[in-house]
PDB file of C-alpha atoms and ligand atoms in Angstrom:
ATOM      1  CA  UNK A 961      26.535  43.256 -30.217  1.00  0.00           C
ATOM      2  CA  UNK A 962      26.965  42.374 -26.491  1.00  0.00           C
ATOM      3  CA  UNK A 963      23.609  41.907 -24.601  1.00  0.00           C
ATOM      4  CA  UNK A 964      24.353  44.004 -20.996  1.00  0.00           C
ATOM      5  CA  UNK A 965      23.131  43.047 -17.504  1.00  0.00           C
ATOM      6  CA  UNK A 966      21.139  46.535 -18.324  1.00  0.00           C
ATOM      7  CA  UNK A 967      19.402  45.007 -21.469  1.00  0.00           C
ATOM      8  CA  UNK A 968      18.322  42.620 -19.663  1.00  0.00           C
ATOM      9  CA  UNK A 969      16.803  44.197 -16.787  1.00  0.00           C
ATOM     10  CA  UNK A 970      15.378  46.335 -19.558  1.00  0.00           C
ATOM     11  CA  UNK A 971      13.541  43.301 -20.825  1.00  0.00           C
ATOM     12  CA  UNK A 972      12.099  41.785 -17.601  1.00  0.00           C
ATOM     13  CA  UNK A 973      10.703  44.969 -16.853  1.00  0.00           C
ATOM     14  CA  UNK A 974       9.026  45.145 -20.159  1.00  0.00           C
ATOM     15  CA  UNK A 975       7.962  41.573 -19.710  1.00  0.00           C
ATOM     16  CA  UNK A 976       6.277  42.499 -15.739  1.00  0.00           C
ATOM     17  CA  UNK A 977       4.957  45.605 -17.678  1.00  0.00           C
ATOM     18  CA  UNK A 978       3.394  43.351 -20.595  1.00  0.00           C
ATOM     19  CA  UNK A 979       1.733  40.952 -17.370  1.00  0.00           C
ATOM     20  CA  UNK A 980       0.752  43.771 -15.520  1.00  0.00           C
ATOM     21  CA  UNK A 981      -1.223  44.853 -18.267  1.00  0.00           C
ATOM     22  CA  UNK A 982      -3.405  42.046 -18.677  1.00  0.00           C
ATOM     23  CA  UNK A 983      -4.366  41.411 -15.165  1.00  0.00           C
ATOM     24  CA  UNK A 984      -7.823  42.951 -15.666  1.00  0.00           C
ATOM     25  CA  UNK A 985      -8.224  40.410 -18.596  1.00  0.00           C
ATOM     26  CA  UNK A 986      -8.474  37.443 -16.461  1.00  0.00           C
ATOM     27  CA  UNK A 987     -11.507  38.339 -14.446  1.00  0.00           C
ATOM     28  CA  UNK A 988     -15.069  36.507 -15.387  1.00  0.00           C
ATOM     29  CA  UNK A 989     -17.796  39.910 -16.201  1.00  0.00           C
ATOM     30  CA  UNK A 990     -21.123  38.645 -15.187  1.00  0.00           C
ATOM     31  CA  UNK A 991     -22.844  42.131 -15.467  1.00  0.00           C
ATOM     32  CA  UNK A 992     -23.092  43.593 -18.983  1.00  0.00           C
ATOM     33  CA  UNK A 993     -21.886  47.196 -17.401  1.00  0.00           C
ATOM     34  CA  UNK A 994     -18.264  45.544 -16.654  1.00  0.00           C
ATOM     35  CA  UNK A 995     -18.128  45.052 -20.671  1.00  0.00           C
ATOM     36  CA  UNK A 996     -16.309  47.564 -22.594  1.00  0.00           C
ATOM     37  CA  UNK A 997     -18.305  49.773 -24.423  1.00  0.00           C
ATOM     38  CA  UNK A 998     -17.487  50.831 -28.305  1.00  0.00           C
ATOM     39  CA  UNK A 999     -16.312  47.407 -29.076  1.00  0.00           C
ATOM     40  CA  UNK A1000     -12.726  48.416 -27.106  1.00  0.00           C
ATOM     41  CA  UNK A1001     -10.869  45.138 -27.230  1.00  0.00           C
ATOM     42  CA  UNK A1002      -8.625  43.767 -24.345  1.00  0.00           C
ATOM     43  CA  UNK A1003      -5.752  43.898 -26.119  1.00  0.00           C
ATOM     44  CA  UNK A1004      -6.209  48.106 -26.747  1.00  0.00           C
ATOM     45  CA  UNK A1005      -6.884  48.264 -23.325  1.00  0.00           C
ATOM     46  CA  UNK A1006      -4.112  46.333 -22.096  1.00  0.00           C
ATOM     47  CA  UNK A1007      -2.008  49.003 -24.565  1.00  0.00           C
ATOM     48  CA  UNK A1008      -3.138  51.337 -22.517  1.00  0.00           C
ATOM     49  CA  UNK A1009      -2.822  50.093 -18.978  1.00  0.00           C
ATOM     50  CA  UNK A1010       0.688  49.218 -20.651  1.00  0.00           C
ATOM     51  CA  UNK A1011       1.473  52.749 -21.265  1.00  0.00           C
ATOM     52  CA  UNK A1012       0.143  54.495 -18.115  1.00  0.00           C
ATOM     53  CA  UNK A1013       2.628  52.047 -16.120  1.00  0.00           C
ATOM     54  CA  UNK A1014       5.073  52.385 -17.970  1.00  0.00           C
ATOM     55  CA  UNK A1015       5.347  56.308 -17.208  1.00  0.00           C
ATOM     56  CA  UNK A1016       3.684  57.694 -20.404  1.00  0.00           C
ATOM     57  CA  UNK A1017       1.439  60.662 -20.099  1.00  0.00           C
ATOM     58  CA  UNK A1018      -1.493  61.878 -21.896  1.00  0.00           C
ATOM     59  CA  UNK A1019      -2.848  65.287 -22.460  1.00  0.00           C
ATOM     60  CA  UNK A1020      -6.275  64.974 -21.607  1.00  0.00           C
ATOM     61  CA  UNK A1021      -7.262  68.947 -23.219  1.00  0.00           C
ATOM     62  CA  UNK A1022      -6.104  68.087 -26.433  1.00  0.00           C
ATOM     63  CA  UNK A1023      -5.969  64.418 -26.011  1.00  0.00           C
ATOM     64  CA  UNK A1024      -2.850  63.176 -27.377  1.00  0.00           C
ATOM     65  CA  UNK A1025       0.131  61.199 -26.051  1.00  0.00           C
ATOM     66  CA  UNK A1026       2.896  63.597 -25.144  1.00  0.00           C
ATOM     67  CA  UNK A1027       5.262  60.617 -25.422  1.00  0.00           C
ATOM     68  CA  UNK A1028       5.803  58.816 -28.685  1.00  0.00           C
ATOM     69  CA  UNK A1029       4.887  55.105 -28.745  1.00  0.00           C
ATOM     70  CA  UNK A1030       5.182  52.958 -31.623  1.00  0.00           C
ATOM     71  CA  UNK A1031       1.091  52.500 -31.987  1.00  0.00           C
ATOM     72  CA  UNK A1032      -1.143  53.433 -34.587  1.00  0.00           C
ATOM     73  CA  UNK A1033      -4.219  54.722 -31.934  1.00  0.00           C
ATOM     74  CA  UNK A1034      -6.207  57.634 -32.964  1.00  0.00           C
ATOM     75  CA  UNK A1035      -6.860  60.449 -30.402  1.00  0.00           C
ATOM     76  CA  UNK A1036     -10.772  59.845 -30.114  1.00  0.00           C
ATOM     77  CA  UNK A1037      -9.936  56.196 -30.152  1.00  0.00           C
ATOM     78  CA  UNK A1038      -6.979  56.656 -27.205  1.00  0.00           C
ATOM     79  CA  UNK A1039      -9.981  58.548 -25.561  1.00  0.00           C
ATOM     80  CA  UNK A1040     -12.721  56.442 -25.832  1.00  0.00           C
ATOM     81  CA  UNK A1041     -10.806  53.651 -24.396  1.00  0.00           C
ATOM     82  CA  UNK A1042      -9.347  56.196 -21.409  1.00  0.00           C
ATOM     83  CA  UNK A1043     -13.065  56.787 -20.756  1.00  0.00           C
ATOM     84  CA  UNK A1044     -13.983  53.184 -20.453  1.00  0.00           C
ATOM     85  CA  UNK A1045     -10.995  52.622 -18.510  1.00  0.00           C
ATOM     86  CA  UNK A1046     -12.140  55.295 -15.718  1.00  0.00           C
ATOM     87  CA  UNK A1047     -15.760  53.819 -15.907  1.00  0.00           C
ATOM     88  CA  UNK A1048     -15.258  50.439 -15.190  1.00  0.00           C
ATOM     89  CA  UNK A1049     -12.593  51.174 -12.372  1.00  0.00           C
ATOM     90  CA  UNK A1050      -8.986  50.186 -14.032  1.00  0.00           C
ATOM     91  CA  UNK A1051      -7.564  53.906 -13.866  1.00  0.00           C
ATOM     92  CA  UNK A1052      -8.108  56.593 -11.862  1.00  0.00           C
ATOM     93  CA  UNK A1053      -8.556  59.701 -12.935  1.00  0.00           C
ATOM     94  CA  UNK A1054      -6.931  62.370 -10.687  1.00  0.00           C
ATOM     95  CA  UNK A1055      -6.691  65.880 -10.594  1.00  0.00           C
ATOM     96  CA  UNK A1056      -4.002  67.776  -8.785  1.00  0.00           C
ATOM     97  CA  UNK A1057      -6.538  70.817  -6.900  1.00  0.00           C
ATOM     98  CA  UNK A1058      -3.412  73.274  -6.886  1.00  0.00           C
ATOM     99  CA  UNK A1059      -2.053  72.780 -10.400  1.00  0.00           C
ATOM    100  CA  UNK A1060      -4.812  71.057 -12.538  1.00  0.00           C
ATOM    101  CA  UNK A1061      -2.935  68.592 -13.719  1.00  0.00           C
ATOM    102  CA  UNK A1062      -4.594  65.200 -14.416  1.00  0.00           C
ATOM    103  CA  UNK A1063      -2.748  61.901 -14.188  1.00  0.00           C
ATOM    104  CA  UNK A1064      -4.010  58.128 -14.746  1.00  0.00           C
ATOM    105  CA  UNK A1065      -3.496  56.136 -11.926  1.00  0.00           C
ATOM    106  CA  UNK A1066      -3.842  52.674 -12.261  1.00  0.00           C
ATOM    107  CA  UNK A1067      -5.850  50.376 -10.123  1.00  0.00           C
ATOM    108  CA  UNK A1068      -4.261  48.114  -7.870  1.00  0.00           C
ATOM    109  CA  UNK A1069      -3.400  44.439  -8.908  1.00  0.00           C
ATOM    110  CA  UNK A1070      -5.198  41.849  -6.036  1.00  0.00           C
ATOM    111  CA  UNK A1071      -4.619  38.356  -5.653  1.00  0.00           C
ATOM    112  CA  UNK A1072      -6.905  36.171  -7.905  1.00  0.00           C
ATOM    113  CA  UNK A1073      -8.861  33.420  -5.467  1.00  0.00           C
ATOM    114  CA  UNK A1074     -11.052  31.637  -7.727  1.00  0.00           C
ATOM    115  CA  UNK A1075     -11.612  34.594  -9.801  1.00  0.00           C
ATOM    116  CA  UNK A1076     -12.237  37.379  -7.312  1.00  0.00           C
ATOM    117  CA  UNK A1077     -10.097  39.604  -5.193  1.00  0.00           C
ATOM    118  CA  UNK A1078      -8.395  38.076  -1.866  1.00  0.00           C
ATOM    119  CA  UNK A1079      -9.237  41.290   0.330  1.00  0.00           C
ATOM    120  CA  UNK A1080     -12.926  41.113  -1.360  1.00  0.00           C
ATOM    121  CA  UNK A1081     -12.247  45.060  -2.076  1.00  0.00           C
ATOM    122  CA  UNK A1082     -15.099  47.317  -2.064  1.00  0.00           C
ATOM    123  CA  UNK A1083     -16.887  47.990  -5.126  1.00  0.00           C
ATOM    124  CA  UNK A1084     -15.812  44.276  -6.718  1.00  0.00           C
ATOM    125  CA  UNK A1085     -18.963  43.225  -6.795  1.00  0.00           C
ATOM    126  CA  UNK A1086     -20.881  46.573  -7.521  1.00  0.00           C
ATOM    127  CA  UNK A1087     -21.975  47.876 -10.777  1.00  0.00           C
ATOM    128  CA  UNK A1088     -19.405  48.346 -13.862  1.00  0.00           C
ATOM    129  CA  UNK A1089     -16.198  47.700 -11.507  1.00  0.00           C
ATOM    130  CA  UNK A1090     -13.723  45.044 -12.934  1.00  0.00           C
ATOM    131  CA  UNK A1091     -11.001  43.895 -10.857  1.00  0.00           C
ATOM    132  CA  UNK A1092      -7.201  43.351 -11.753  1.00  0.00           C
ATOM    133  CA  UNK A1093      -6.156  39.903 -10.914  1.00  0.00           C
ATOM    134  CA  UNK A1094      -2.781  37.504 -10.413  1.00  0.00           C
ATOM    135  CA  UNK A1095      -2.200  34.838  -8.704  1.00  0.00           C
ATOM    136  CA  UNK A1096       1.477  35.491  -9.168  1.00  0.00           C
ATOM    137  CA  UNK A1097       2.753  37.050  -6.004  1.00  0.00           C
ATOM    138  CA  UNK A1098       5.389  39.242  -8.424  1.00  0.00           C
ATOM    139  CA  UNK A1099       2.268  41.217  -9.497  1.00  0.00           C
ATOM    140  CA  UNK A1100       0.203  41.634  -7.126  1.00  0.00           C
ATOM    141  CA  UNK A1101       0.210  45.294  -5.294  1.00  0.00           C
ATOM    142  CA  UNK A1102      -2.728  45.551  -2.894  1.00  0.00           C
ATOM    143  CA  UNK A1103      -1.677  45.705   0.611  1.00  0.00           C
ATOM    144  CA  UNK A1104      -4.437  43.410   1.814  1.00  0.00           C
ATOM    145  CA  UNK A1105      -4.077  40.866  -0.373  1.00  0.00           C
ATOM    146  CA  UNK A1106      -0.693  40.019  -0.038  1.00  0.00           C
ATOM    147  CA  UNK A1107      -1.227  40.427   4.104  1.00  0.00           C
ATOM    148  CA  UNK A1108      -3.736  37.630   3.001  1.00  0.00           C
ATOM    149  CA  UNK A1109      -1.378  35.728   1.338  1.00  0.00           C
ATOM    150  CA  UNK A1110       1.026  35.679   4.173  1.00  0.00           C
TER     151      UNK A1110
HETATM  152 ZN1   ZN B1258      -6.753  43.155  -2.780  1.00  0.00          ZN
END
């Protein structure tokens, strides 16, 4: 078996997927509404922010992943940590007003300056938001942030 320049752009994109994922790991939760509720684990919800960046979709009526992945979740559990997601400000929930289609959109990643935002974002510091943070340029997608950085 030959490994192709493909495969391996297949695999680094994985791998930025797989960081990506974990970003919202890194940040210290002072407030006990920033916690994940129903004992959600960051690893299932870094499966999750996984999956809604790397293009899967979920049916919210029915709630169940249109796209096969290779992960034992059960609907209400794939829910539940969807929900908790939304609440604490890692994905978006948006609804198309012409079609009613729903899609996940997944919170920006900012640059981590001793473990808060660069651009000090609105709603950091409020409530049950929790904040995606790298300090690794490669990750980071907020606008400000970078324009920080520069
Ligand atoms: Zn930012």
């Amino acid at each position: 078996m030959t490994i192709t320049q493909a495969d391996m752009e297949a695999v680094a994109a994985h791998l930025l997927l797989t960081e990506r994922a974990t970003t919202h790991c890194r940040q210290k939760l002072t407030r006990v509404a920033q916690q994940f509720q129903h004992r959600i684990t960051d690893e299932e919800s870094a499966k999750v922010m996984f999956a809604v960046e790397a293009g899967y979709e979920f049916n919210h009526g029915r709630v169940y992943w249109r796209c096969a992945m290779r992960m034992a979740m059960a609907p209400a559990r794939l829910h539940a940590i969807i929900t908790e997601l939304v609440r604490t400000g890692l994905l978006r929930d948006y609804r198309d007003p012409r079609t009613s289609v729903r899609t996940l959109l997944p919170a920006h990643i900012h640059l981590d300056v001793h473990g808060g935002s660069a651009c000090r974002f609105v709603g950091e510091d409020l409530g049950p938001m929790r904040t995606r943070l790298s300090d690794d340029l490669a990750l980071v997608d907020c606008r400000d942030c970078l324009a920080e950085a520069s």
